[in-house]
């Protein structure tokens, strides 16, 4: 089985779901993204044998094993719509949508652009998820669209999150709670989606504290899906007890197999799973792998940096940047919890080319240096 020759800039899908960008603008040929000096096995990994420094391949290379001196695991995670009863069967119809997955955001916009009134529900799961801000970004963009269309007064918007707060970092949670109230968007905390009846247009939510279930009617349901480690590494010797690639959270080196590193959504670093995380980790990975090859001590240290550019409608954005334990790591010399046009412009126009021409080419390693310059060396 040959893998699809398409590479997606997934953070753009929120804007696709709001009719601001298109799916086509989020994609390029994967063959254009692979470095010319690299050999691309266009299939997927079937298994790991780290004690033998070996990786098994699937598909047309089935049975073939590649040996290595050093291994970097960057396999991402799995989006699991099947973990919510009835969701997989009705996704993409009956007003049930999600901006997660290639092409899915097109249906989000189809539903949103046709809304004239009714109940719109947005959900955040009781599970790991990549880009934790995405499930509520689309609510604010929906609010902006409905106001522009003159039908907002006919609509009710509610965000259901399994978390005890609207966002995991207190500084940004306070700003987002205020914003949601100003926009008349309801917020239900410790509430997670457990079942969807698409034909009946009903969603079942469970209270995380009491276990009580309630059923709500909807005209549009946008789902932030549960995510999980991919079985290919979760069932391998590389995994920790939760299934993630077991790395030192600072050096990104595997805790058992010292010639193995993990980067991105697949690793066990306790921070938000975002493209910004990958960028910051890439510099650490590059430095530490090089030092290991030279037999030197690993000195590069990852601080848990991640970022959630939270589009809040009206061409404005809250740029949440933080690290381990919620430490604030803002790049710009002003309060990024305040919605601004500048940060929205960065999200919409600057970050996509930065990804295509910087991150995946290895030249953009996060905003650490920019942060130091912007804060005159004090950050």
mmCIF file of C-alpha atoms in Angstrom:
data_model
loop_
_atom_site.group_PDB
_atom_site.id
_atom_site.type_symbol
_atom_site.label_atom_id
_atom_site.label_comp_id
_atom_site.label_asym_id
_atom_site.label_seq_id
_atom_site.Cartn_x
_atom_site.Cartn_y
_atom_site.Cartn_z
ATOM 1 C CA UNK A 1 0.000 0.000 0.000
ATOM 2 C CA UNK A 2 1.481 3.323 -1.094
ATOM 3 C CA UNK A 3 0.874 6.225 1.247
ATOM 4 C CA UNK A 4 -1.015 9.241 -0.101
ATOM 5 C CA UNK A 5 1.344 11.758 -1.694
ATOM 6 C CA UNK A 6 -0.202 14.724 0.143
ATOM 7 C CA UNK A 7 1.150 16.747 3.042
ATOM 8 C CA UNK A 8 -1.259 18.973 4.991
ATOM 9 C CA UNK A 9 -0.734 22.071 7.081
ATOM 10 C CA UNK A 10 -3.380 21.043 9.579
ATOM 11 C CA UNK A 11 -3.584 24.269 11.651
ATOM 12 C CA UNK A 12 -5.252 25.899 8.634
ATOM 13 C CA UNK A 13 -8.294 23.634 8.870
ATOM 14 C CA UNK A 14 -9.937 25.854 11.506
ATOM 15 C CA UNK A 15 -9.964 28.674 8.943
ATOM 16 C CA UNK A 16 -11.248 26.258 6.291
ATOM 17 C CA UNK A 17 -14.165 25.371 8.560
ATOM 18 C CA UNK A 18 -15.001 29.077 8.821
ATOM 19 C CA UNK A 19 -14.864 29.686 5.062
ATOM 20 C CA UNK A 20 -11.709 31.836 5.312
ATOM 21 C CA UNK A 21 -9.294 29.402 3.634
ATOM 22 C CA UNK A 22 -9.716 26.286 1.458
ATOM 23 C CA UNK A 23 -8.509 22.725 1.935
ATOM 24 C CA UNK A 24 -6.454 23.070 -1.231
ATOM 25 C CA UNK A 25 -4.533 25.950 0.342
ATOM 26 C CA UNK A 26 -3.569 23.662 3.228
ATOM 27 C CA UNK A 27 -1.876 20.985 1.116
ATOM 28 C CA UNK A 28 1.216 20.303 -0.958
ATOM 29 C CA UNK A 29 2.677 17.229 -2.608
ATOM 30 C CA UNK A 30 4.555 15.183 -0.030
ATOM 31 C CA UNK A 31 7.274 14.509 -2.589
ATOM 32 C CA UNK A 32 8.051 18.243 -2.549
ATOM 33 C CA UNK A 33 8.449 18.165 1.245
ATOM 34 C CA UNK A 34 10.855 15.218 1.536
ATOM 35 C CA UNK A 35 14.535 16.305 1.477
ATOM 36 C CA UNK A 36 16.241 15.384 -1.764
ATOM 37 C CA UNK A 37 19.020 13.471 -0.011
ATOM 38 C CA UNK A 38 16.556 11.307 1.947
ATOM 39 C CA UNK A 39 15.291 7.894 0.823
ATOM 40 C CA UNK A 40 11.488 7.847 1.116
ATOM 41 C CA UNK A 41 9.868 4.490 1.791
ATOM 42 C CA UNK A 42 6.319 5.286 0.714
ATOM 43 C CA UNK A 43 4.616 2.973 3.172
ATOM 44 C CA UNK A 44 4.017 2.795 6.897
ATOM 45 C CA UNK A 45 5.971 1.323 9.784
ATOM 46 C CA UNK A 46 4.726 -2.034 11.042
ATOM 47 C CA UNK A 47 6.882 -2.513 14.131
ATOM 48 C CA UNK A 48 9.971 -1.648 16.144
ATOM 49 C CA UNK A 49 12.734 -3.853 17.528
ATOM 50 C CA UNK A 50 14.927 -1.294 19.306
ATOM 51 C CA UNK A 51 17.093 -3.962 20.925
ATOM 52 C CA UNK A 52 18.107 -4.926 17.347
ATOM 53 C CA UNK A 53 18.108 -1.336 16.011
ATOM 54 C CA UNK A 54 15.479 -2.391 13.491
ATOM 55 C CA UNK A 55 12.221 -1.061 11.990
ATOM 56 C CA UNK A 56 9.758 -3.286 10.075
ATOM 57 C CA UNK A 57 7.842 -1.973 7.057
ATOM 58 C CA UNK A 58 4.307 -2.656 5.798
ATOM 59 C CA UNK A 59 2.785 -2.861 2.314
ATOM 60 C CA UNK A 60 4.903 -3.351 -0.808
ATOM 61 C CA UNK A 61 7.961 -3.502 1.468
ATOM 62 C CA UNK A 62 6.229 -5.979 3.814
ATOM 63 C CA UNK A 63 8.706 -8.084 5.711
ATOM 64 C CA UNK A 64 11.574 -5.733 4.950
ATOM 65 C CA UNK A 65 13.485 -4.446 7.946
ATOM 66 C CA UNK A 66 15.570 -1.294 8.059
ATOM 67 C CA UNK A 67 18.419 -1.118 10.534
ATOM 68 C CA UNK A 68 19.639 2.138 11.985
ATOM 69 C CA UNK A 69 22.352 3.744 14.075
ATOM 70 C CA UNK A 70 20.027 6.468 15.340
ATOM 71 C CA UNK A 71 16.236 6.607 15.186
ATOM 72 C CA UNK A 72 13.858 9.579 15.408
ATOM 73 C CA UNK A 73 10.209 8.616 15.889
ATOM 74 C CA UNK A 74 7.773 11.256 14.594
ATOM 75 C CA UNK A 75 4.605 9.240 13.999
ATOM 76 C CA UNK A 76 2.034 11.630 15.423
ATOM 77 C CA UNK A 77 -1.130 10.221 16.974
ATOM 78 C CA UNK A 78 -4.456 8.728 15.877
ATOM 79 C CA UNK A 79 -7.716 10.681 15.680
ATOM 80 C CA UNK A 80 -10.372 8.331 17.090
ATOM 81 C CA UNK A 81 -13.887 9.322 16.043
ATOM 82 C CA UNK A 82 -14.857 5.721 16.812
ATOM 83 C CA UNK A 83 -14.420 6.328 20.551
ATOM 84 C CA UNK A 84 -17.711 8.274 20.656
ATOM 85 C CA UNK A 85 -20.739 6.036 20.065
ATOM 86 C CA UNK A 86 -22.470 6.798 16.774
ATOM 87 C CA UNK A 87 -20.050 9.572 15.777
ATOM 88 C CA UNK A 88 -18.099 7.807 13.029
ATOM 89 C CA UNK A 89 -21.317 6.710 11.307
ATOM 90 C CA UNK A 90 -22.798 10.213 11.132
ATOM 91 C CA UNK A 91 -19.713 12.395 10.685
ATOM 92 C CA UNK A 92 -20.022 14.480 7.540
ATOM 93 C CA UNK A 93 -23.816 14.447 7.485
ATOM 94 C CA UNK A 94 -26.807 15.383 9.657
ATOM 95 C CA UNK A 95 -25.033 18.573 10.748
ATOM 96 C CA UNK A 96 -22.252 16.609 12.488
ATOM 97 C CA UNK A 97 -18.836 17.989 11.588
ATOM 98 C CA UNK A 98 -15.215 18.286 12.703
ATOM 99 C CA UNK A 99 -12.225 20.295 11.535
ATOM 100 C CA UNK A 100 -9.993 17.308 12.284
ATOM 101 C CA UNK A 101 -9.033 15.233 9.250
ATOM 102 C CA UNK A 102 -8.443 15.982 5.546
ATOM 103 C CA UNK A 103 -11.563 17.355 3.884
ATOM 104 C CA UNK A 104 -13.686 17.312 7.042
ATOM 105 C CA UNK A 105 -13.525 21.082 7.495
ATOM 106 C CA UNK A 106 -15.248 21.570 4.128
ATOM 107 C CA UNK A 107 -18.392 20.063 5.593
ATOM 108 C CA UNK A 108 -18.052 22.278 8.690
ATOM 109 C CA UNK A 109 -18.295 25.329 6.444
ATOM 110 C CA UNK A 110 -21.142 23.795 4.426
ATOM 111 C CA UNK A 111 -23.167 23.372 7.604
ATOM 112 C CA UNK A 112 -22.213 26.707 9.162
ATOM 113 C CA UNK A 113 -22.868 28.748 6.032
ATOM 114 C CA UNK A 114 -26.394 27.295 5.776
ATOM 115 C CA UNK A 115 -27.396 27.950 9.399
ATOM 116 C CA UNK A 116 -30.275 30.399 9.815
ATOM 117 C CA UNK A 117 -31.012 29.573 13.427
ATOM 118 C CA UNK A 118 -30.921 26.808 16.035
ATOM 119 C CA UNK A 119 -28.549 25.159 18.497
ATOM 120 C CA UNK A 120 -24.835 24.879 17.712
ATOM 121 C CA UNK A 121 -22.740 22.653 19.986
ATOM 122 C CA UNK A 122 -18.930 22.454 20.142
ATOM 123 C CA UNK A 123 -17.083 19.748 22.092
ATOM 124 C CA UNK A 124 -13.703 19.019 23.718
ATOM 125 C CA UNK A 125 -13.044 15.360 24.620
ATOM 126 C CA UNK A 126 -12.175 13.490 27.788
ATOM 127 C CA UNK A 127 -8.964 12.299 26.133
ATOM 128 C CA UNK A 128 -5.703 13.632 24.707
ATOM 129 C CA UNK A 129 -6.187 15.843 21.668
ATOM 130 C CA UNK A 130 -3.902 17.639 19.244
ATOM 131 C CA UNK A 131 -4.268 21.407 19.024
ATOM 132 C CA UNK A 132 -6.349 21.716 22.175
ATOM 133 C CA UNK A 133 -7.563 25.184 21.207
ATOM 134 C CA UNK A 134 -9.159 24.110 17.929
ATOM 135 C CA UNK A 135 -12.494 22.857 19.374
ATOM 136 C CA UNK A 136 -13.341 26.336 20.693
ATOM 137 C CA UNK A 137 -11.690 28.422 17.953
ATOM 138 C CA UNK A 138 -14.396 27.352 15.521
ATOM 139 C CA UNK A 139 -17.098 28.466 17.975
ATOM 140 C CA UNK A 140 -15.806 32.045 17.961
ATOM 141 C CA UNK A 141 -15.453 32.024 14.181
ATOM 142 C CA UNK A 142 -18.994 30.648 13.897
ATOM 143 C CA UNK A 143 -20.216 33.449 16.142
ATOM 144 C CA UNK A 144 -18.522 36.043 13.899
ATOM 145 C CA UNK A 145 -20.012 34.512 10.742
ATOM 146 C CA UNK A 146 -23.517 34.338 12.198
ATOM 147 C CA UNK A 147 -23.363 37.981 13.285
ATOM 148 C CA UNK A 148 -22.192 39.023 9.832
ATOM 149 C CA UNK A 149 -25.033 37.001 8.290
ATOM 150 C CA UNK A 150 -27.534 38.708 10.596
ATOM 151 C CA UNK A 151 -28.804 35.476 12.177
ATOM 152 C CA UNK A 152 -26.858 35.359 15.472
ATOM 153 C CA UNK A 153 -29.938 36.254 17.545
ATOM 154 C CA UNK A 154 -31.634 33.115 16.206
ATOM 155 C CA UNK A 155 -28.792 30.862 17.385
ATOM 156 C CA UNK A 156 -27.533 29.378 20.622
ATOM 157 C CA UNK A 157 -23.815 28.466 20.845
ATOM 158 C CA UNK A 158 -22.484 26.200 23.602
ATOM 159 C CA UNK A 159 -19.011 24.809 24.258
ATOM 160 C CA UNK A 160 -18.848 21.491 26.130
ATOM 161 C CA UNK A 161 -15.420 20.677 27.556
ATOM 162 C CA UNK A 162 -14.297 17.742 29.672
ATOM 163 C CA UNK A 163 -11.849 20.079 31.408
ATOM 164 C CA UNK A 164 -12.731 21.881 34.656
ATOM 165 C CA UNK A 165 -12.095 25.217 32.887
ATOM 166 C CA UNK A 166 -12.461 26.620 29.375
ATOM 167 C CA UNK A 167 -8.667 26.337 28.882
ATOM 168 C CA UNK A 168 -5.872 24.582 30.727
ATOM 169 C CA UNK A 169 -3.714 27.642 31.482
ATOM 170 C CA UNK A 170 -5.313 30.076 33.990
ATOM 171 C CA UNK A 171 -4.165 33.308 32.296
ATOM 172 C CA UNK A 172 -5.790 32.395 28.998
ATOM 173 C CA UNK A 173 -8.748 30.689 30.652
ATOM 174 C CA UNK A 174 -9.676 33.989 32.309
ATOM 175 C CA UNK A 175 -9.494 35.876 29.005
ATOM 176 C CA UNK A 176 -11.472 33.222 27.126
ATOM 177 C CA UNK A 177 -14.167 32.970 29.807
ATOM 178 C CA UNK A 178 -14.685 36.726 29.599
ATOM 179 C CA UNK A 179 -14.757 36.589 25.813
ATOM 180 C CA UNK A 180 -17.283 33.740 25.720
ATOM 181 C CA UNK A 181 -19.571 35.656 28.087
ATOM 182 C CA UNK A 182 -19.309 38.811 25.944
ATOM 183 C CA UNK A 183 -20.244 36.807 22.849
ATOM 184 C CA UNK A 184 -23.110 35.070 24.672
ATOM 185 C CA UNK A 185 -21.522 31.646 24.124
ATOM 186 C CA UNK A 186 -22.403 29.107 26.800
ATOM 187 C CA UNK A 187 -19.629 27.069 28.441
ATOM 188 C CA UNK A 188 -20.285 23.706 30.091
ATOM 189 C CA UNK A 189 -17.222 22.392 31.941
ATOM 190 C CA UNK A 190 -16.578 18.758 32.986
ATOM 191 C CA UNK A 191 -19.004 17.770 30.236
ATOM 192 C CA UNK A 192 -17.911 15.324 27.561
ATOM 193 C CA UNK A 193 -19.608 13.858 24.515
ATOM 194 C CA UNK A 194 -20.369 10.135 24.803
ATOM 195 C CA UNK A 195 -22.912 9.480 22.028
ATOM 196 C CA UNK A 196 -24.330 11.024 18.861
ATOM 197 C CA UNK A 197 -27.649 10.261 17.188
ATOM 198 C CA UNK A 198 -27.174 11.936 13.819
ATOM 199 C CA UNK A 199 -30.582 11.245 12.325
ATOM 200 C CA UNK A 200 -32.298 12.367 15.511
ATOM 201 C CA UNK A 201 -29.967 15.377 15.823
ATOM 202 C CA UNK A 202 -29.237 14.568 19.462
ATOM 203 C CA UNK A 203 -25.970 14.543 21.430
ATOM 204 C CA UNK A 204 -25.490 12.804 24.783
ATOM 205 C CA UNK A 205 -23.126 14.370 27.319
ATOM 206 C CA UNK A 206 -21.826 12.933 30.566
ATOM 207 C CA UNK A 207 -20.912 15.014 33.607
ATOM 208 C CA UNK A 208 -17.366 14.098 34.652
ATOM 209 C CA UNK A 209 -18.141 14.573 38.325
ATOM 210 C CA UNK A 210 -21.540 12.966 38.775
ATOM 211 C CA UNK A 211 -21.704 10.607 35.801
ATOM 212 C CA UNK A 212 -25.139 12.009 34.967
ATOM 213 C CA UNK A 213 -26.013 11.980 31.274
ATOM 214 C CA UNK A 214 -28.062 14.612 29.475
ATOM 215 C CA UNK A 215 -29.332 14.719 25.901
ATOM 216 C CA UNK A 216 -29.286 17.896 23.837
ATOM 217 C CA UNK A 217 -30.767 18.672 20.437
ATOM 218 C CA UNK A 218 -28.526 20.299 17.852
ATOM 219 C CA UNK A 219 -28.648 21.855 14.414
ATOM 220 C CA UNK A 220 -24.847 21.809 14.168
ATOM 221 C CA UNK A 221 -22.455 19.669 16.210
ATOM 222 C CA UNK A 222 -18.724 20.307 15.869
ATOM 223 C CA UNK A 223 -16.697 17.568 17.538
ATOM 224 C CA UNK A 224 -13.192 17.822 18.929
ATOM 225 C CA UNK A 225 -12.403 14.092 18.678
ATOM 226 C CA UNK A 226 -10.609 11.908 21.215
ATOM 227 C CA UNK A 227 -7.041 11.130 20.157
ATOM 228 C CA UNK A 228 -4.763 8.275 21.170
ATOM 229 C CA UNK A 229 -1.265 6.892 20.636
ATOM 230 C CA UNK A 230 -0.873 4.940 17.403
ATOM 231 C CA UNK A 231 -0.785 1.174 18.074
ATOM 232 C CA UNK A 232 2.418 0.774 16.037
ATOM 233 C CA UNK A 233 4.447 2.408 18.810
ATOM 234 C CA UNK A 234 1.974 2.083 21.688
ATOM 235 C CA UNK A 235 2.381 -1.714 21.634
ATOM 236 C CA UNK A 236 6.136 -1.586 21.064
ATOM 237 C CA UNK A 237 9.051 -1.565 23.523
ATOM 238 C CA UNK A 238 9.341 2.188 22.889
ATOM 239 C CA UNK A 239 6.093 3.008 24.729
ATOM 240 C CA UNK A 240 5.502 4.154 28.276
ATOM 241 C CA UNK A 241 2.564 2.907 30.353
ATOM 242 C CA UNK A 242 0.193 5.345 28.580
ATOM 243 C CA UNK A 243 1.337 4.290 25.104
ATOM 244 C CA UNK A 244 3.449 7.324 24.156
ATOM 245 C CA UNK A 245 7.084 7.123 23.020
ATOM 246 C CA UNK A 246 8.896 7.245 26.368
ATOM 247 C CA UNK A 247 11.382 10.124 26.217
ATOM 248 C CA UNK A 248 13.168 12.388 28.658
ATOM 249 C CA UNK A 249 11.004 15.508 28.614
ATOM 250 C CA UNK A 250 14.015 17.812 28.306
ATOM 251 C CA UNK A 251 16.468 15.993 26.026
ATOM 252 C CA UNK A 252 13.838 14.065 23.953
ATOM 253 C CA UNK A 253 16.097 10.995 24.207
ATOM 254 C CA UNK A 254 14.384 7.666 24.880
ATOM 255 C CA UNK A 255 14.583 6.692 28.521
ATOM 256 C CA UNK A 256 15.713 3.133 27.718
ATOM 257 C CA UNK A 257 17.126 3.092 24.190
ATOM 258 C CA UNK A 258 19.668 5.887 24.090
ATOM 259 C CA UNK A 259 20.010 6.001 20.290
ATOM 260 C CA UNK A 260 16.264 6.645 19.912
ATOM 261 C CA UNK A 261 14.531 10.045 20.111
ATOM 262 C CA UNK A 262 10.877 11.064 19.867
ATOM 263 C CA UNK A 263 9.417 14.321 18.555
ATOM 264 C CA UNK A 264 5.933 15.752 18.167
ATOM 265 C CA UNK A 265 2.545 14.320 19.084
ATOM 266 C CA UNK A 266 3.865 10.786 19.602
ATOM 267 C CA UNK A 267 6.236 11.533 22.466
ATOM 268 C CA UNK A 268 5.495 11.525 26.186
ATOM 269 C CA UNK A 269 6.362 15.173 26.897
ATOM 270 C CA UNK A 270 3.593 16.546 29.177
ATOM 271 C CA UNK A 271 2.620 19.586 27.129
ATOM 272 C CA UNK A 272 0.175 20.555 24.377
ATOM 273 C CA UNK A 273 0.447 18.581 21.137
ATOM 274 C CA UNK A 274 0.850 21.271 18.476
ATOM 275 C CA UNK A 275 2.949 22.222 15.462
ATOM 276 C CA UNK A 276 4.588 24.869 17.653
ATOM 277 C CA UNK A 277 5.741 22.097 19.992
ATOM 278 C CA UNK A 278 7.392 20.326 17.054
ATOM 279 C CA UNK A 279 9.195 23.506 16.030
ATOM 280 C CA UNK A 280 10.614 24.091 19.510
ATOM 281 C CA UNK A 281 11.546 20.426 19.908
ATOM 282 C CA UNK A 282 13.294 20.289 16.535
ATOM 283 C CA UNK A 283 16.138 22.541 17.645
ATOM 284 C CA UNK A 284 16.648 20.481 20.794
ATOM 285 C CA UNK A 285 16.529 17.254 18.793
ATOM 286 C CA UNK A 286 19.008 18.497 16.204
ATOM 287 C CA UNK A 287 21.502 19.618 18.837
ATOM 288 C CA UNK A 288 21.245 16.506 20.985
ATOM 289 C CA UNK A 289 21.418 13.978 18.149
ATOM 290 C CA UNK A 290 24.546 15.696 16.844
ATOM 291 C CA UNK A 291 26.142 15.630 20.283
ATOM 292 C CA UNK A 292 25.261 11.962 20.746
ATOM 293 C CA UNK A 293 26.877 11.135 17.407
ATOM 294 C CA UNK A 294 30.066 12.805 18.655
ATOM 295 C CA UNK A 295 29.922 10.955 21.977
ATOM 296 C CA UNK A 296 29.224 14.146 23.921
ATOM 297 C CA UNK A 297 26.814 14.910 26.769
ATOM 298 C CA UNK A 298 23.349 16.072 25.678
ATOM 299 C CA UNK A 299 23.002 19.730 26.587
ATOM 300 C CA UNK A 300 19.986 21.016 24.653
ATOM 301 C CA UNK A 301 16.897 21.193 26.873
ATOM 302 C CA UNK A 302 13.237 21.471 25.835
ATOM 303 C CA UNK A 303 11.153 23.698 28.145
ATOM 304 C CA UNK A 304 7.771 22.324 27.076
ATOM 305 C CA UNK A 305 7.037 25.276 24.769
ATOM 306 C CA UNK A 306 3.780 24.997 22.879
ATOM 307 C CA UNK A 307 1.345 27.468 21.388
ATOM 308 C CA UNK A 308 -2.377 27.783 20.711
ATOM 309 C CA UNK A 309 -3.262 30.643 18.346
ATOM 310 C CA UNK A 310 -6.897 31.072 19.404
ATOM 311 C CA UNK A 311 -8.904 32.790 16.682
ATOM 312 C CA UNK A 312 -11.700 34.643 18.431
ATOM 313 C CA UNK A 313 -13.530 36.185 15.484
ATOM 314 C CA UNK A 314 -13.576 39.710 14.049
ATOM 315 C CA UNK A 315 -10.061 39.193 12.656
ATOM 316 C CA UNK A 316 -8.549 38.955 16.134
ATOM 317 C CA UNK A 317 -6.645 36.297 18.002
ATOM 318 C CA UNK A 318 -5.381 35.385 21.470
ATOM 319 C CA UNK A 319 -1.878 33.922 21.101
ATOM 320 C CA UNK A 320 -1.434 31.499 23.983
ATOM 321 C CA UNK A 321 2.203 30.447 24.474
ATOM 322 C CA UNK A 322 3.272 28.371 27.438
ATOM 323 C CA UNK A 323 5.539 25.567 28.616
ATOM 324 C CA UNK A 324 5.704 22.894 31.258
ATOM 325 C CA UNK A 325 3.360 23.391 34.242
ATOM 326 C CA UNK A 326 1.625 26.246 32.411
ATOM 327 C CA UNK A 327 4.638 28.582 32.530
ATOM 328 C CA UNK A 328 3.899 31.614 30.315
ATOM 329 C CA UNK A 329 6.369 31.846 27.405
ATOM 330 C CA UNK A 330 5.004 34.712 25.330
ATOM 331 C CA UNK A 331 7.133 35.862 22.414
ATOM 332 C CA UNK A 332 5.832 39.388 21.801
ATOM 333 C CA UNK A 333 6.407 42.302 24.216
ATOM 334 C CA UNK A 334 2.744 42.775 25.122
ATOM 335 C CA UNK A 335 -0.074 40.859 26.771
ATOM 336 C CA UNK A 336 -0.982 38.096 24.298
ATOM 337 C CA UNK A 337 -4.137 37.186 26.224
ATOM 338 C CA UNK A 338 -5.719 40.293 24.703
ATOM 339 C CA UNK A 339 -7.326 39.687 21.269
ATOM 340 C CA UNK A 340 -5.354 41.509 18.599
ATOM 341 C CA UNK A 341 -5.364 41.943 14.826
ATOM 342 C CA UNK A 342 -1.560 41.524 14.655
ATOM 343 C CA UNK A 343 -1.595 38.038 16.112
ATOM 344 C CA UNK A 344 -4.487 37.082 13.823
ATOM 345 C CA UNK A 345 -2.405 38.265 10.850
ATOM 346 C CA UNK A 346 0.487 36.094 12.051
ATOM 347 C CA UNK A 347 -1.829 33.062 12.245
ATOM 348 C CA UNK A 348 -3.467 33.626 8.866
ATOM 349 C CA UNK A 349 -0.627 34.911 6.697
ATOM 350 C CA UNK A 350 2.757 34.338 8.396
ATOM 351 C CA UNK A 351 2.543 30.939 10.072
ATOM 352 C CA UNK A 352 1.640 28.919 6.925
ATOM 353 C CA UNK A 353 4.753 29.951 4.932
ATOM 354 C CA UNK A 354 6.812 29.634 8.111
ATOM 355 C CA UNK A 355 5.672 26.012 8.264
ATOM 356 C CA UNK A 356 6.254 25.188 4.590
ATOM 357 C CA UNK A 357 9.554 27.014 4.192
ATOM 358 C CA UNK A 358 10.895 26.838 7.739
ATOM 359 C CA UNK A 359 9.639 24.102 10.035
ATOM 360 C CA UNK A 360 9.562 21.144 7.660
ATOM 361 C CA UNK A 361 12.898 22.216 6.154
ATOM 362 C CA UNK A 362 14.533 22.334 9.567
ATOM 363 C CA UNK A 363 15.302 26.044 9.617
ATOM 364 C CA UNK A 364 12.493 27.200 11.956
ATOM 365 C CA UNK A 365 13.093 25.889 15.461
ATOM 366 C CA UNK A 366 10.561 27.886 17.389
ATOM 367 C CA UNK A 367 10.442 31.505 18.575
ATOM 368 C CA UNK A 368 12.951 31.201 21.428
ATOM 369 C CA UNK A 369 15.481 33.600 19.906
ATOM 370 C CA UNK A 370 12.755 36.032 18.825
ATOM 371 C CA UNK A 371 11.390 35.965 22.391
ATOM 372 C CA UNK A 372 14.779 36.895 23.853
ATOM 373 C CA UNK A 373 15.204 39.774 21.410
ATOM 374 C CA UNK A 374 11.646 41.064 21.938
ATOM 375 C CA UNK A 375 12.075 40.995 25.699
ATOM 376 C CA UNK A 376 15.617 42.440 25.574
ATOM 377 C CA UNK A 377 17.176 39.218 26.746
ATOM 378 C CA UNK A 378 15.062 38.883 29.902
ATOM 379 C CA UNK A 379 12.781 36.039 28.700
#
